[in-house]
Amino acid sequence: MIRTSFPLDLLRSVNVLDRKIYGFSIVAKNVPGVLASIGKACADVSINIINVVISTEQVVGGNAHLFLIADLTDSTFSPEDLKNELSKISSIISVNIVEPFVNFIIDDTHFPLTLYNGRSRAIVIGEAIMRGFLYGLNVQLGEEVSYIALWHMGYSSGKEMWDLYYEWLKTIVKNLVELMLKTAIALGWWSNYEVVEYSPVNKYAKIRIWDNWECQLRGISGRAESHFIRGMLAGFFTKHFNTECQAFETKCISKGDEYCEFEIESKSSLIT
């Protein structure tokens, strides 16, 4: 399944190299036109905006915080000049310059990172750490025990996730499942999904996901490798269908399949 998507650097950093690149931490009134005013102030003096991150207070009339990374190489303006120019904009409350640190501009002005309109703190972990985590579990616990541990961690996480999404959406229809799957794309868990089958009456669902992080990290092994995600889906649907569920990974990119496919069903339906 083809879907247009673009990479996004969550670290919010730029390598300065030999350019005159600076960061600017800006607090502004959350009103129409503030971004246009900032962009015009930079463009008028040949300053290129490389990156900008915006966070807003989740209240009517709240302020916005912008972390702006700008390239001043082709401008006669100094960082102090740009600060003074931005400060003239009526909707801007404050501007602070962020100097390079060992040749990098890094946004350390946003904390905590949050999800779901501030309901949950977010912790970003790169694939190098996750690969070490999975490898460490295998080495220390053995392959079979590590898979069981991952499943149980996923199962508990899935139930917690369902509670969070239900509080957010206030419904248990199919939309809640798709909200979880779509949000996972925004979080980098996978690149796309398809709900192939969904039956709350039969307590059954079939879901396909592309570029599943867990299996992608393990590479080609010739077997299904999704244990955390499989457990997570079992936990999520246990709450969603209000019955104990199990998830089976019937296709897997670690086996050379195009996508990972999961069948979720009630454990009672498995009893013959």
Tab-separated table of C-alpha atoms in Angstrom:
chain	number	residue	atom	x	y	z
A	1	MET	CA	0.000	0.000	0.000
A	2	ILE	CA	1.570	3.279	-1.163
A	3	ARG	CA	1.098	6.400	0.920
A	4	THR	CA	2.909	9.716	0.549
A	5	SER	CA	5.001	10.525	3.616
A	6	PHE	CA	8.054	12.578	4.476
A	7	PRO	CA	10.855	12.143	7.060
A	8	LEU	CA	10.801	14.319	10.185
A	9	ASP	CA	13.779	14.955	12.484
A	10	LEU	CA	12.426	14.884	16.037
A	11	LEU	CA	15.712	16.035	17.578
A	12	ARG	CA	15.050	19.553	16.263
A	13	SER	CA	18.731	20.212	15.641
A	14	VAL	CA	20.965	21.535	12.848
A	15	ASN	CA	24.683	21.020	12.228
A	16	VAL	CA	26.137	24.510	11.898
A	17	LEU	CA	29.193	23.458	9.846
A	18	ASP	CA	30.692	26.663	8.422
A	19	ARG	CA	27.412	28.592	8.317
A	20	LYS	CA	26.211	31.406	10.600
A	21	ILE	CA	23.313	29.483	12.088
A	22	TYR	CA	21.557	30.481	15.311
A	23	GLY	CA	18.502	29.505	17.272
A	24	PHE	CA	15.863	31.894	18.551
A	25	SER	CA	13.470	31.069	21.364
A	26	ILE	CA	10.374	33.196	20.834
A	27	VAL	CA	7.274	33.669	22.983
A	28	ALA	CA	4.395	35.280	21.080
A	29	LYS	CA	0.690	35.893	21.326
A	30	ASN	CA	-1.202	33.160	19.524
A	31	VAL	CA	-2.851	35.428	16.968
A	32	PRO	CA	-3.249	35.360	13.165
A	33	GLY	CA	-0.288	36.692	11.239
A	34	VAL	CA	2.484	36.153	13.765
A	35	LEU	CA	4.250	33.543	11.598
A	36	ALA	CA	3.906	35.739	8.520
A	37	SER	CA	5.424	38.670	10.425
A	38	ILE	CA	8.401	36.573	11.555
A	39	GLY	CA	8.913	35.180	8.059
A	40	LYS	CA	8.794	38.657	6.497
A	41	ALA	CA	11.232	40.077	9.046
A	42	CYS	CA	13.732	37.348	8.127
A	43	ALA	CA	13.139	37.455	4.362
A	44	ASP	CA	13.559	41.247	4.237
A	45	VAL	CA	17.185	40.909	5.398
A	46	SER	CA	18.068	37.711	3.449
A	47	ILE	CA	17.823	35.366	6.445
A	48	ASN	CA	16.675	31.827	5.649
A	49	ILE	CA	14.537	29.980	8.197
A	50	ILE	CA	15.862	26.413	8.304
A	51	ASN	CA	13.537	24.987	10.911
A	52	VAL	CA	10.763	26.125	13.204
A	53	VAL	CA	8.967	24.273	15.998
A	54	ILE	CA	5.751	25.674	17.431
A	55	SER	CA	4.011	24.746	20.661
A	56	THR	CA	0.843	26.438	21.853
A	57	GLU	CA	-0.899	26.584	25.197
A	58	GLN	CA	-4.067	24.495	25.043
A	59	VAL	CA	-6.287	27.353	26.198
A	60	VAL	CA	-8.139	30.071	24.319
A	61	GLY	CA	-6.002	33.197	24.199
A	62	GLY	CA	-2.854	31.350	25.278
A	63	ASN	CA	0.626	32.118	24.055
A	64	ALA	CA	2.740	30.266	21.513
A	65	HIS	CA	6.391	29.285	21.855
A	66	LEU	CA	8.517	29.072	18.726
A	67	PHE	CA	11.993	27.642	18.405
A	68	LEU	CA	13.357	29.058	15.184
A	69	ILE	CA	16.635	28.028	13.534
A	70	ALA	CA	17.877	30.640	11.077
A	71	ASP	CA	20.815	30.896	8.660
A	72	LEU	CA	22.336	34.389	8.778
A	73	THR	CA	25.243	33.612	6.446
A	74	ASP	CA	23.972	35.693	3.521
A	75	SER	CA	22.692	38.553	5.665
A	76	THR	CA	24.386	41.621	7.068
A	77	PHE	CA	22.351	41.130	10.241
A	78	SER	CA	23.917	39.756	13.408
A	79	PRO	CA	21.899	37.518	15.770
A	80	GLU	CA	21.384	40.562	18.019
A	81	ASP	CA	20.098	42.575	15.040
A	82	LEU	CA	17.529	39.894	14.218
A	83	LYS	CA	16.499	39.650	17.863
A	84	ASN	CA	15.895	43.393	17.959
A	85	GLU	CA	13.956	43.303	14.675
A	86	LEU	CA	11.725	40.446	15.818
A	87	SER	CA	11.120	42.199	19.146
A	88	LYS	CA	9.522	45.091	17.236
A	89	ILE	CA	6.638	42.843	16.138
A	90	SER	CA	3.671	43.744	18.340
A	91	SER	CA	2.524	40.154	18.870
A	92	ILE	CA	5.965	38.970	20.090
A	93	ILE	CA	6.492	38.967	23.848
A	94	SER	CA	10.146	37.899	24.102
A	95	VAL	CA	13.087	36.716	21.977
A	96	ASN	CA	16.212	34.915	23.206
A	97	ILE	CA	19.230	33.870	21.150
A	98	VAL	CA	20.399	30.237	21.331
A	99	GLU	CA	24.114	29.906	20.522
A	100	PRO	CA	25.612	26.827	18.808
A	101	PHE	CA	26.857	24.028	21.087
A	102	VAL	CA	29.813	22.092	19.617
A	103	ASN	CA	28.675	23.066	16.122
A	104	PHE	CA	25.031	22.166	16.701
A	105	ILE	CA	21.906	24.187	17.335
A	106	ILE	CA	19.705	21.979	19.506
A	107	ASP	CA	16.214	22.787	20.728
A	108	ASP	CA	16.426	22.217	24.474
A	109	THR	CA	13.746	24.813	25.169
A	110	HIS	CA	10.775	22.420	24.945
A	111	PHE	CA	10.125	20.209	27.963
A	112	PRO	CA	8.262	18.065	28.617
A	113	LEU	CA	7.401	16.597	25.250
A	114	THR	CA	3.765	15.526	25.367
A	115	LEU	CA	1.134	13.552	23.479
A	116	TYR	CA	-2.635	13.758	23.169
A	117	ASN	CA	-3.000	17.470	23.937
A	118	GLY	CA	-0.735	17.228	26.962
A	119	ARG	CA	-2.392	14.161	28.489
A	120	SER	CA	0.762	12.054	28.393
A	121	ARG	CA	4.490	12.731	28.559
A	122	ALA	CA	6.455	11.522	25.523
A	123	ILE	CA	9.932	10.009	25.657
A	124	VAL	CA	11.676	9.684	22.286
A	125	ILE	CA	13.980	6.675	21.971
A	126	GLY	CA	15.992	6.064	18.783
A	127	GLU	CA	16.376	2.741	17.020
A	128	ALA	CA	19.979	2.305	18.227
A	129	ILE	CA	18.728	2.187	21.821
A	130	MET	CA	15.801	-0.063	20.925
A	131	ARG	CA	18.095	-2.442	19.031
A	132	GLY	CA	20.350	-2.620	22.089
A	133	PHE	CA	17.291	-3.178	24.283
A	134	LEU	CA	16.070	-6.110	22.189
A	135	TYR	CA	19.565	-7.589	21.896
A	136	GLY	CA	20.186	-7.195	25.617
A	137	LEU	CA	16.959	-9.004	26.481
A	138	ASN	CA	17.927	-11.917	24.234
A	139	VAL	CA	21.414	-12.170	25.726
A	140	GLN	CA	20.412	-11.816	29.379
A	141	LEU	CA	17.144	-13.768	29.414
A	142	GLY	CA	17.494	-16.085	26.456
A	143	GLU	CA	15.442	-15.858	23.288
A	144	GLU	CA	12.283	-17.639	24.458
A	145	VAL	CA	12.007	-15.829	27.794
A	146	SER	CA	12.749	-12.456	26.185
A	147	TYR	CA	9.904	-12.992	23.698
A	148	ILE	CA	7.527	-13.793	26.559
A	149	ALA	CA	8.678	-10.702	28.462
A	150	LEU	CA	8.149	-8.494	25.398
A	151	TRP	CA	4.659	-9.910	24.882
A	152	HIS	CA	3.643	-9.173	28.475
A	153	MET	CA	5.077	-5.654	28.297
A	154	GLY	CA	3.130	-5.102	25.105
A	155	TYR	CA	-0.052	-6.589	26.581
A	156	SER	CA	0.013	-4.248	29.588
A	157	SER	CA	0.870	-1.297	27.335
A	158	GLY	CA	-2.021	-2.111	24.988
A	159	LYS	CA	-4.548	-2.011	27.828
A	160	GLU	CA	-3.137	1.297	29.054
A	161	MET	CA	-3.321	2.671	25.515
A	162	TRP	CA	-6.965	1.681	25.146
A	163	ASP	CA	-7.853	3.554	28.337
A	164	LEU	CA	-6.057	6.632	27.047
A	165	TYR	CA	-7.695	6.555	23.627
A	166	TYR	CA	-11.140	5.908	25.105
A	167	GLU	CA	-10.753	8.925	27.382
A	168	TRP	CA	-9.716	10.926	24.334
A	169	LEU	CA	-12.445	9.759	21.915
A	170	LYS	CA	-15.245	8.601	24.249
A	171	THR	CA	-16.321	5.801	21.922
A	172	ILE	CA	-15.533	2.115	21.436
A	173	VAL	CA	-16.423	1.905	17.748
A	174	LYS	CA	-13.972	1.117	14.959
A	175	ASN	CA	-12.840	4.767	14.953
A	176	LEU	CA	-11.031	4.174	18.241
A	177	VAL	CA	-8.992	1.368	16.688
A	178	GLU	CA	-8.133	3.478	13.647
A	179	LEU	CA	-7.227	6.435	15.866
A	180	MET	CA	-4.678	4.230	17.641
A	181	LEU	CA	-3.282	2.915	14.345
A	182	LYS	CA	-3.093	6.366	12.740
A	183	THR	CA	-1.506	7.934	15.828
A	184	ALA	CA	1.133	5.197	15.748
A	185	ILE	CA	2.151	6.458	12.287
A	186	ALA	CA	2.646	9.939	13.760
A	187	LEU	CA	4.793	8.358	16.489
A	188	GLY	CA	6.966	6.489	13.964
A	189	TRP	CA	5.853	2.978	14.946
A	190	TRP	CA	4.926	2.059	11.381
A	191	SER	CA	4.431	3.814	8.047
A	192	ASN	CA	0.916	2.689	7.157
A	193	TYR	CA	-1.882	0.350	8.178
A	194	GLU	CA	-4.977	-1.370	6.826
A	195	VAL	CA	-7.890	-2.745	8.813
A	196	VAL	CA	-8.718	-5.746	6.622
A	197	GLU	CA	-11.498	-7.127	8.825
A	198	TYR	CA	-13.225	-5.799	11.928
A	199	SER	CA	-16.128	-7.521	13.695
A	200	PRO	CA	-17.031	-6.528	17.270
A	201	VAL	CA	-19.804	-9.147	17.144
A	202	ASN	CA	-17.384	-11.983	16.399
A	203	LYS	CA	-14.607	-10.362	18.474
A	204	TYR	CA	-12.263	-10.535	15.517
A	205	ALA	CA	-9.978	-8.175	13.611
A	206	LYS	CA	-7.312	-8.515	10.947
A	207	ILE	CA	-4.797	-5.683	10.675
A	208	ARG	CA	-1.846	-5.082	8.371
A	209	ILE	CA	0.966	-2.679	9.196
A	210	TRP	CA	3.901	-1.620	7.043
A	211	ASP	CA	7.455	-1.009	8.356
A	212	ASN	CA	6.694	-2.321	11.842
A	213	TRP	CA	9.600	-1.012	13.953
A	214	GLU	CA	10.016	-4.203	15.990
A	215	CYS	CA	10.398	-6.505	13.004
A	216	GLN	CA	12.375	-3.986	10.976
A	217	LEU	CA	14.992	-3.774	13.728
A	218	ARG	CA	15.376	-7.556	13.829
A	219	GLY	CA	15.854	-7.808	10.069
A	220	ILE	CA	15.242	-10.928	7.971
A	221	SER	CA	15.156	-13.991	10.209
A	222	GLY	CA	12.727	-16.264	8.410
A	223	ARG	CA	10.146	-16.118	11.210
A	224	ALA	CA	7.589	-13.757	12.742
A	225	GLU	CA	9.407	-11.363	15.080
A	226	SER	CA	6.726	-9.053	16.490
A	227	HIS	CA	6.260	-9.934	20.151
A	228	PHE	CA	5.780	-6.536	21.793
A	229	ILE	CA	3.348	-5.304	19.100
A	230	ARG	CA	1.530	-8.641	19.099
A	231	GLY	CA	1.090	-8.374	22.866
A	232	MET	CA	0.049	-4.732	22.572
A	233	LEU	CA	-2.699	-5.603	20.087
A	234	ALA	CA	-3.889	-8.435	22.327
A	235	GLY	CA	-4.102	-6.077	25.303
A	236	PHE	CA	-5.745	-3.287	23.319
A	237	PHE	CA	-8.427	-5.528	21.857
A	238	THR	CA	-8.992	-7.283	25.189
A	239	LYS	CA	-10.273	-3.932	26.459
A	240	HIS	CA	-11.923	-2.999	23.163
A	241	PHE	CA	-13.894	-6.230	22.724
A	242	ASN	CA	-14.360	-6.642	26.489
A	243	THR	CA	-13.070	-10.204	26.370
A	244	GLU	CA	-9.634	-11.783	26.674
A	245	CYS	CA	-8.011	-11.676	23.241
A	246	GLN	CA	-4.969	-13.181	21.570
A	247	ALA	CA	-3.089	-11.843	18.543
A	248	PHE	CA	-1.305	-13.956	15.932
A	249	GLU	CA	1.248	-12.589	13.469
A	250	THR	CA	0.391	-14.451	10.269
A	251	LYS	CA	2.689	-12.434	7.979
A	252	CYS	CA	5.911	-10.641	8.860
A	253	ILE	CA	8.504	-8.508	7.101
A	254	SER	CA	11.146	-10.530	8.961
A	255	LYS	CA	9.960	-13.520	6.908
A	256	GLY	CA	10.224	-11.500	3.710
A	257	ASP	CA	6.545	-10.526	3.530
A	258	GLU	CA	5.507	-7.084	2.294
A	259	TYR	CA	3.855	-6.211	5.624
A	260	CYS	CA	3.147	-7.596	9.070
A	261	GLU	CA	-0.366	-9.003	9.404
A	262	PHE	CA	-2.090	-9.719	12.694
A	263	GLU	CA	-5.259	-11.643	13.428
A	264	ILE	CA	-6.861	-10.761	16.747
A	265	GLU	CA	-9.603	-12.901	18.224
A	266	SER	CA	-11.237	-13.832	21.489
A	267	LYS	CA	-9.491	-16.577	23.391
A	268	SER	CA	-12.890	-18.250	23.925
A	269	SER	CA	-13.244	-18.674	20.157
A	270	LEU	CA	-9.996	-20.651	20.136
A	271	ILE	CA	-11.426	-23.355	22.420
A	272	THR	CA	-12.723	-26.303	20.409
